[in-house]
CSV table of N, CA and C in Angstrom, one decimal:
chain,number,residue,atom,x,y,z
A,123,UNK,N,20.1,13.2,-6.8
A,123,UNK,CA,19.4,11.9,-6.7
A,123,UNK,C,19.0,11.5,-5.3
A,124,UNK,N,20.0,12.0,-4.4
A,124,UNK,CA,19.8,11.0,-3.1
A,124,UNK,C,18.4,12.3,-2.1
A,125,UNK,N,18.5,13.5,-2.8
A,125,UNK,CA,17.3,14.4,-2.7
A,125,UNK,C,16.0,13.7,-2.7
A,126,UNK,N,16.3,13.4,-3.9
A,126,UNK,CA,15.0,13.3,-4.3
A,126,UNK,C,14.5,11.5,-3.6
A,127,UNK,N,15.6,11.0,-3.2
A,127,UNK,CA,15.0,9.5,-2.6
A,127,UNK,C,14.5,10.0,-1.4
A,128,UNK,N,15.6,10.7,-0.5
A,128,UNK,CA,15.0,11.6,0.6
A,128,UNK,C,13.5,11.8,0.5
A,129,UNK,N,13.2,12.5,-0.3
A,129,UNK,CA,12.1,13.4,-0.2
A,129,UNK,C,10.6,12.2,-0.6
A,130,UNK,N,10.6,11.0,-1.6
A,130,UNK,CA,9.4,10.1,-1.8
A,130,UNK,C,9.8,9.1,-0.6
A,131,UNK,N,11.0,9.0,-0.1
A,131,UNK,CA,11.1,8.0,1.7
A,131,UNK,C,10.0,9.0,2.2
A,132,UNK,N,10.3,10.3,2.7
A,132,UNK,CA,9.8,10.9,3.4
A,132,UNK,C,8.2,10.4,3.1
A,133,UNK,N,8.0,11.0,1.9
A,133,UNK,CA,6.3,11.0,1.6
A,133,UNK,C,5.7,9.6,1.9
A,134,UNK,N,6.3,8.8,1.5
A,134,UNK,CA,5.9,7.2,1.5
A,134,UNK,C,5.5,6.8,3.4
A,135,UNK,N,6.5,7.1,4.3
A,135,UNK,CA,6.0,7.5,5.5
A,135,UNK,C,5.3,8.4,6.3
A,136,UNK,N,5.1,9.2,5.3
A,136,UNK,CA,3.6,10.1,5.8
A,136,UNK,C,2.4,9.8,5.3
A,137,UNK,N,2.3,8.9,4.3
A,137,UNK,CA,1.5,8.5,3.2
A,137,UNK,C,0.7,7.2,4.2
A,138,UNK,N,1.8,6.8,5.0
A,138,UNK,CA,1.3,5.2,6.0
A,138,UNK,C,1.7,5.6,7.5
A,139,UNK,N,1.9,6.9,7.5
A,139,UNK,CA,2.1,7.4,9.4
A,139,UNK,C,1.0,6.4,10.0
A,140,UNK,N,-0.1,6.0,9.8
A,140,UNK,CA,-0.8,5.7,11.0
A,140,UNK,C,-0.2,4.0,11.3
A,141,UNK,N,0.8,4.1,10.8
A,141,UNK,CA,1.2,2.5,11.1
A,141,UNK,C,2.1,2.5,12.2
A,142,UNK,N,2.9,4.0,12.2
A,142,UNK,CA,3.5,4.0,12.8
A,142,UNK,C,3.2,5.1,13.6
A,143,UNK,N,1.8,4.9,14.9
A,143,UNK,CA,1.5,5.4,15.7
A,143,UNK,C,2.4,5.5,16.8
A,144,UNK,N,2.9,4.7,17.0
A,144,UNK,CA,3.5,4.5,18.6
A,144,UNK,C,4.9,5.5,18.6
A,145,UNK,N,5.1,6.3,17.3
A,145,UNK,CA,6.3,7.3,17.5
A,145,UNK,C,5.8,8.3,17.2
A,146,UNK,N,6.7,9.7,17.8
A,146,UNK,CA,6.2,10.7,17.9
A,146,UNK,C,6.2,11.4,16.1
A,147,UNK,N,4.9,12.2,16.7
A,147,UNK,CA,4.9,12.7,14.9
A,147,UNK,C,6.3,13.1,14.3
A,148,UNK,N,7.5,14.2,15.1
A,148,UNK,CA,7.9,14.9,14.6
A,148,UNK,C,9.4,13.5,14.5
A,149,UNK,N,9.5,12.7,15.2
A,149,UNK,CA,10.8,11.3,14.9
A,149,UNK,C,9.8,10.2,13.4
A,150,UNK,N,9.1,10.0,12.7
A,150,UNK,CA,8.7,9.5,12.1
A,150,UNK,C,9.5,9.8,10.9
A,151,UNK,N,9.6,10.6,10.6
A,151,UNK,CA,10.6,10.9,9.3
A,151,UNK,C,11.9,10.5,9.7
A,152,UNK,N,12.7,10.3,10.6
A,152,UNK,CA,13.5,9.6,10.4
A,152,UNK,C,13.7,8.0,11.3
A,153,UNK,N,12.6,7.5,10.7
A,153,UNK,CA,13.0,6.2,11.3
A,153,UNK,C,13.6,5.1,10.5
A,154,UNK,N,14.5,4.2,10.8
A,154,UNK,CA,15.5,3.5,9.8
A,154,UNK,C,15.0,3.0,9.5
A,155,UNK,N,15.5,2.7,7.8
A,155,UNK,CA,15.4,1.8,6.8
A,155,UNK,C,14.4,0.5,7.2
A,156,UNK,N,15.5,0.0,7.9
A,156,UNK,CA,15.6,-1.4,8.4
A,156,UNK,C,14.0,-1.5,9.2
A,157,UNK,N,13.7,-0.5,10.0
A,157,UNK,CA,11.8,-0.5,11.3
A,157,UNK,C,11.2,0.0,10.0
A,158,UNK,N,11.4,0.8,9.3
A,158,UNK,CA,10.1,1.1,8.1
A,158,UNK,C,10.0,-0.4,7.2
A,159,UNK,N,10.9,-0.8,6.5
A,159,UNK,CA,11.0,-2.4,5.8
A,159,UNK,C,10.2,-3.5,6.3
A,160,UNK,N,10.3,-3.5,8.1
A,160,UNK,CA,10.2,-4.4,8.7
A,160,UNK,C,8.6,-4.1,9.0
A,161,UNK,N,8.2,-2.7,9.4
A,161,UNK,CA,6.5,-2.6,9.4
A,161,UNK,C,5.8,-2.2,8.3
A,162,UNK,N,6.0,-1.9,7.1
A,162,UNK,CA,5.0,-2.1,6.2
A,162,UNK,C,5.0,-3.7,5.6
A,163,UNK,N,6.3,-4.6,5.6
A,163,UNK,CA,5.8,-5.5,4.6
A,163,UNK,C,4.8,-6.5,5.8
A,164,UNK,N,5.0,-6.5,7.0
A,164,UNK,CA,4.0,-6.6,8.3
A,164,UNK,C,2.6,-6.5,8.5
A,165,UNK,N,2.5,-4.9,7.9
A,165,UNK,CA,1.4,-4.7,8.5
A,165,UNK,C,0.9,-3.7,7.3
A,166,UNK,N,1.3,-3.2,5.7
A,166,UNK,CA,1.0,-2.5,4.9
A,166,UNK,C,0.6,-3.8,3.7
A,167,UNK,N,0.2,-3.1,2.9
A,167,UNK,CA,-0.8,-3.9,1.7
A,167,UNK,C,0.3,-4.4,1.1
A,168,UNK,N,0.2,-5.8,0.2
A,168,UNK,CA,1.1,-5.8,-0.6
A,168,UNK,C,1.4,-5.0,-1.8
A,169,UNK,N,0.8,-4.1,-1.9
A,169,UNK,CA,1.4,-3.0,-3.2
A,169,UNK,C,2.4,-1.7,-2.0
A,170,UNK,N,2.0,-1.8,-1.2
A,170,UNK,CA,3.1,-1.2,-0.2
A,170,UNK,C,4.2,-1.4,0.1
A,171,UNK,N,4.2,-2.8,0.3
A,171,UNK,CA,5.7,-3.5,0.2
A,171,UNK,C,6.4,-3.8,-1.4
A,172,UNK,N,5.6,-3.7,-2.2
A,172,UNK,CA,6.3,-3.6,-3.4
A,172,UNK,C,7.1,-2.4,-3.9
A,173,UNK,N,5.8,-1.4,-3.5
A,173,UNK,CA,6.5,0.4,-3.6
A,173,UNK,C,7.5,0.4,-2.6
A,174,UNK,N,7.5,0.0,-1.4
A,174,UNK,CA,8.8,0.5,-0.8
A,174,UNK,C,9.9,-0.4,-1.2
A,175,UNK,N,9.7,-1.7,-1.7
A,175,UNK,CA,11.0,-2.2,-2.2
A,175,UNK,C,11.7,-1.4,-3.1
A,176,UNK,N,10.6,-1.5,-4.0
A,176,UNK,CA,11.4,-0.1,-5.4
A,176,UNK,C,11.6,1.1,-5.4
A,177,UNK,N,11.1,2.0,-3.8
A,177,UNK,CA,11.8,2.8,-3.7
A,177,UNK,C,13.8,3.1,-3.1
A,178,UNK,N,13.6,1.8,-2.5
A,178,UNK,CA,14.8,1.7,-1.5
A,178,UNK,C,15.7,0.7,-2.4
A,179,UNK,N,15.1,-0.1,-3.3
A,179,UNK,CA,16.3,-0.5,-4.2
A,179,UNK,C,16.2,-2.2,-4.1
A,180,UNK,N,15.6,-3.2,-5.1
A,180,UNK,CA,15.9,-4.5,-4.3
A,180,UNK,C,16.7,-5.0,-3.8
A,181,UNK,N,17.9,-4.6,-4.8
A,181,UNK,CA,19.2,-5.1,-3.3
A,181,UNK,C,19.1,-4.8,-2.2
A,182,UNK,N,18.8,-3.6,-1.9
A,182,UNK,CA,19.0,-3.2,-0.7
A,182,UNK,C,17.8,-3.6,0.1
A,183,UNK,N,16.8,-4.1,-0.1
A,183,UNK,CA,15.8,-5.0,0.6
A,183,UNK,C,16.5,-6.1,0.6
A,184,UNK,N,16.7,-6.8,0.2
A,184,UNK,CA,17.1,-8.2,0.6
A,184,UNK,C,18.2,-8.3,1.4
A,185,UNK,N,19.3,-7.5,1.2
A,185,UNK,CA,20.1,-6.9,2.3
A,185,UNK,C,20.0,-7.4,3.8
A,186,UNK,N,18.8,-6.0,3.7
A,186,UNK,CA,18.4,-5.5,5.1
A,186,UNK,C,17.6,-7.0,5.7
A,187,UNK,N,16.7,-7.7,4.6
A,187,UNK,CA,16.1,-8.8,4.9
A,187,UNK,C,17.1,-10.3,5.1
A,188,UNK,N,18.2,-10.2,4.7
A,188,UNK,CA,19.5,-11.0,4.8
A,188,UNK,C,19.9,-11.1,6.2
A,189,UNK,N,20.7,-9.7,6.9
A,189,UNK,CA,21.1,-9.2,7.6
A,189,UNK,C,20.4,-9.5,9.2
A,190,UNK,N,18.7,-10.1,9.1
A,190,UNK,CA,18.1,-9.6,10.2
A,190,UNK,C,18.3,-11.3,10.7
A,191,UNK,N,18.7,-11.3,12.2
A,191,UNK,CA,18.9,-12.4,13.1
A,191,UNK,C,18.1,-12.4,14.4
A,192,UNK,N,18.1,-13.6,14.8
A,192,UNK,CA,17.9,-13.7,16.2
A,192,UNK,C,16.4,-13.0,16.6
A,193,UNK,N,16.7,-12.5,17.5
A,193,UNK,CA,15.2,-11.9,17.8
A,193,UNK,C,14.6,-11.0,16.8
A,194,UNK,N,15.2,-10.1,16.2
A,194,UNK,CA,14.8,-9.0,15.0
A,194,UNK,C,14.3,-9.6,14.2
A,195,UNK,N,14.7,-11.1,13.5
A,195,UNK,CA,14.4,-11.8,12.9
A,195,UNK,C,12.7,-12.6,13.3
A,196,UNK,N,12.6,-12.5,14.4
A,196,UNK,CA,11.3,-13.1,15.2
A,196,UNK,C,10.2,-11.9,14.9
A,197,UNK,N,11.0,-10.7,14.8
A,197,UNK,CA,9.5,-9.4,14.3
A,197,UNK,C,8.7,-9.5,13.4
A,198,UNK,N,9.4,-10.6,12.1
A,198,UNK,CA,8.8,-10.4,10.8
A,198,UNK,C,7.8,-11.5,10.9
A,199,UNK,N,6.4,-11.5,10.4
A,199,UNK,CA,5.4,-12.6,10.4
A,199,UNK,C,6.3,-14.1,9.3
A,200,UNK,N,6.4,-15.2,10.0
A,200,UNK,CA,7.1,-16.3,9.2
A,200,UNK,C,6.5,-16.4,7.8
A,201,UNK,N,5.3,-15.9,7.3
A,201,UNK,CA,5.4,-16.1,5.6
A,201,UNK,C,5.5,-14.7,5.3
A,202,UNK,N,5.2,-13.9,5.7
A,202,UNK,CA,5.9,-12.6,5.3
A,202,UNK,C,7.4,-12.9,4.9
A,203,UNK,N,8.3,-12.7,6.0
A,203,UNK,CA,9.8,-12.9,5.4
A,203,UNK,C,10.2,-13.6,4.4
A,204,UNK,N,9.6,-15.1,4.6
A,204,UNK,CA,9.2,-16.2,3.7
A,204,UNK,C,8.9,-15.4,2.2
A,205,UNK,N,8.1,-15.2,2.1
A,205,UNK,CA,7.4,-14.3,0.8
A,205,UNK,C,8.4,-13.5,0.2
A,206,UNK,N,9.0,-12.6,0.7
A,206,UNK,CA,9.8,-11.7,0.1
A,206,UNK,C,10.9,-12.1,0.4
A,207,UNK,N,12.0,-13.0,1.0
A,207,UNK,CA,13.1,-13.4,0.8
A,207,UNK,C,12.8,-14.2,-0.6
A,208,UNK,N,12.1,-14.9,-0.9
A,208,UNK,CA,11.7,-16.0,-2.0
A,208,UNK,C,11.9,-14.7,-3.3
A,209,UNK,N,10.7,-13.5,-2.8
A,209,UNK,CA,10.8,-12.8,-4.2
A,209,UNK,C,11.6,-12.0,-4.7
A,210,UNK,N,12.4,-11.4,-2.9
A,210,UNK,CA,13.6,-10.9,-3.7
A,210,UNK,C,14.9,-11.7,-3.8
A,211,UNK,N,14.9,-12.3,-3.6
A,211,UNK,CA,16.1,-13.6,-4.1
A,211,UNK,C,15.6,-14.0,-5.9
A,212,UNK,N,14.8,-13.8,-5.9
A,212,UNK,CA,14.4,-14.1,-7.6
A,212,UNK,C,14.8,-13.0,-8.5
A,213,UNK,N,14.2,-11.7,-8.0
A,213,UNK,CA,14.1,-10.3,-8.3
A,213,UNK,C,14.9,-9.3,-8.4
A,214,UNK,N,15.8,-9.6,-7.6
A,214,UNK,CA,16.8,-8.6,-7.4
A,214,UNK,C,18.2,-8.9,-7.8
């Protein structure tokens, strides 16, 4: 199982690499949970941020979206976080 999550993470950030220009091609595959979460629901479509919620699990988005303070907190656009704290507090 955790293969196979591996392996559609992987594809899902090669599928939106150009979002994440500013790192190098061959570190993109493994960038955390938490910086992929935080730039597609940002700056990817909202069927993007729905696919990556359901790939990573809604708990585990709201989590990661629980968890974020202080300045980290200041990355997310205020109705973005808004938006999906609301939907996964409903959802998950």
């Amino acid at each position: 199982m955790k293969t196979t999550y591996n392996q559609q993470l992987k594809a899902f950030i090669r599928e939106h690499s150009s979002l994440f220009w500013y790192t190098p091609e061959d570190k993109k595959e493994k960038i955390s949970p938490e910086l992929l979460l935080e730039t597609i629901l940002n700056y990817g479509s909202l069927d993007d941020g729905l696919r990556l919620i359901e790939l990573i699990g809604p708990d585990n988005a709201r989590k990661m979206l629980q968890n974020v303070e202080g300045r980290k907190k200041m990355n997310y656009y205020p109705e973005i976080y808004n938006f999906f704290t609301l939907y996964l507090n409903r959802n998950a």
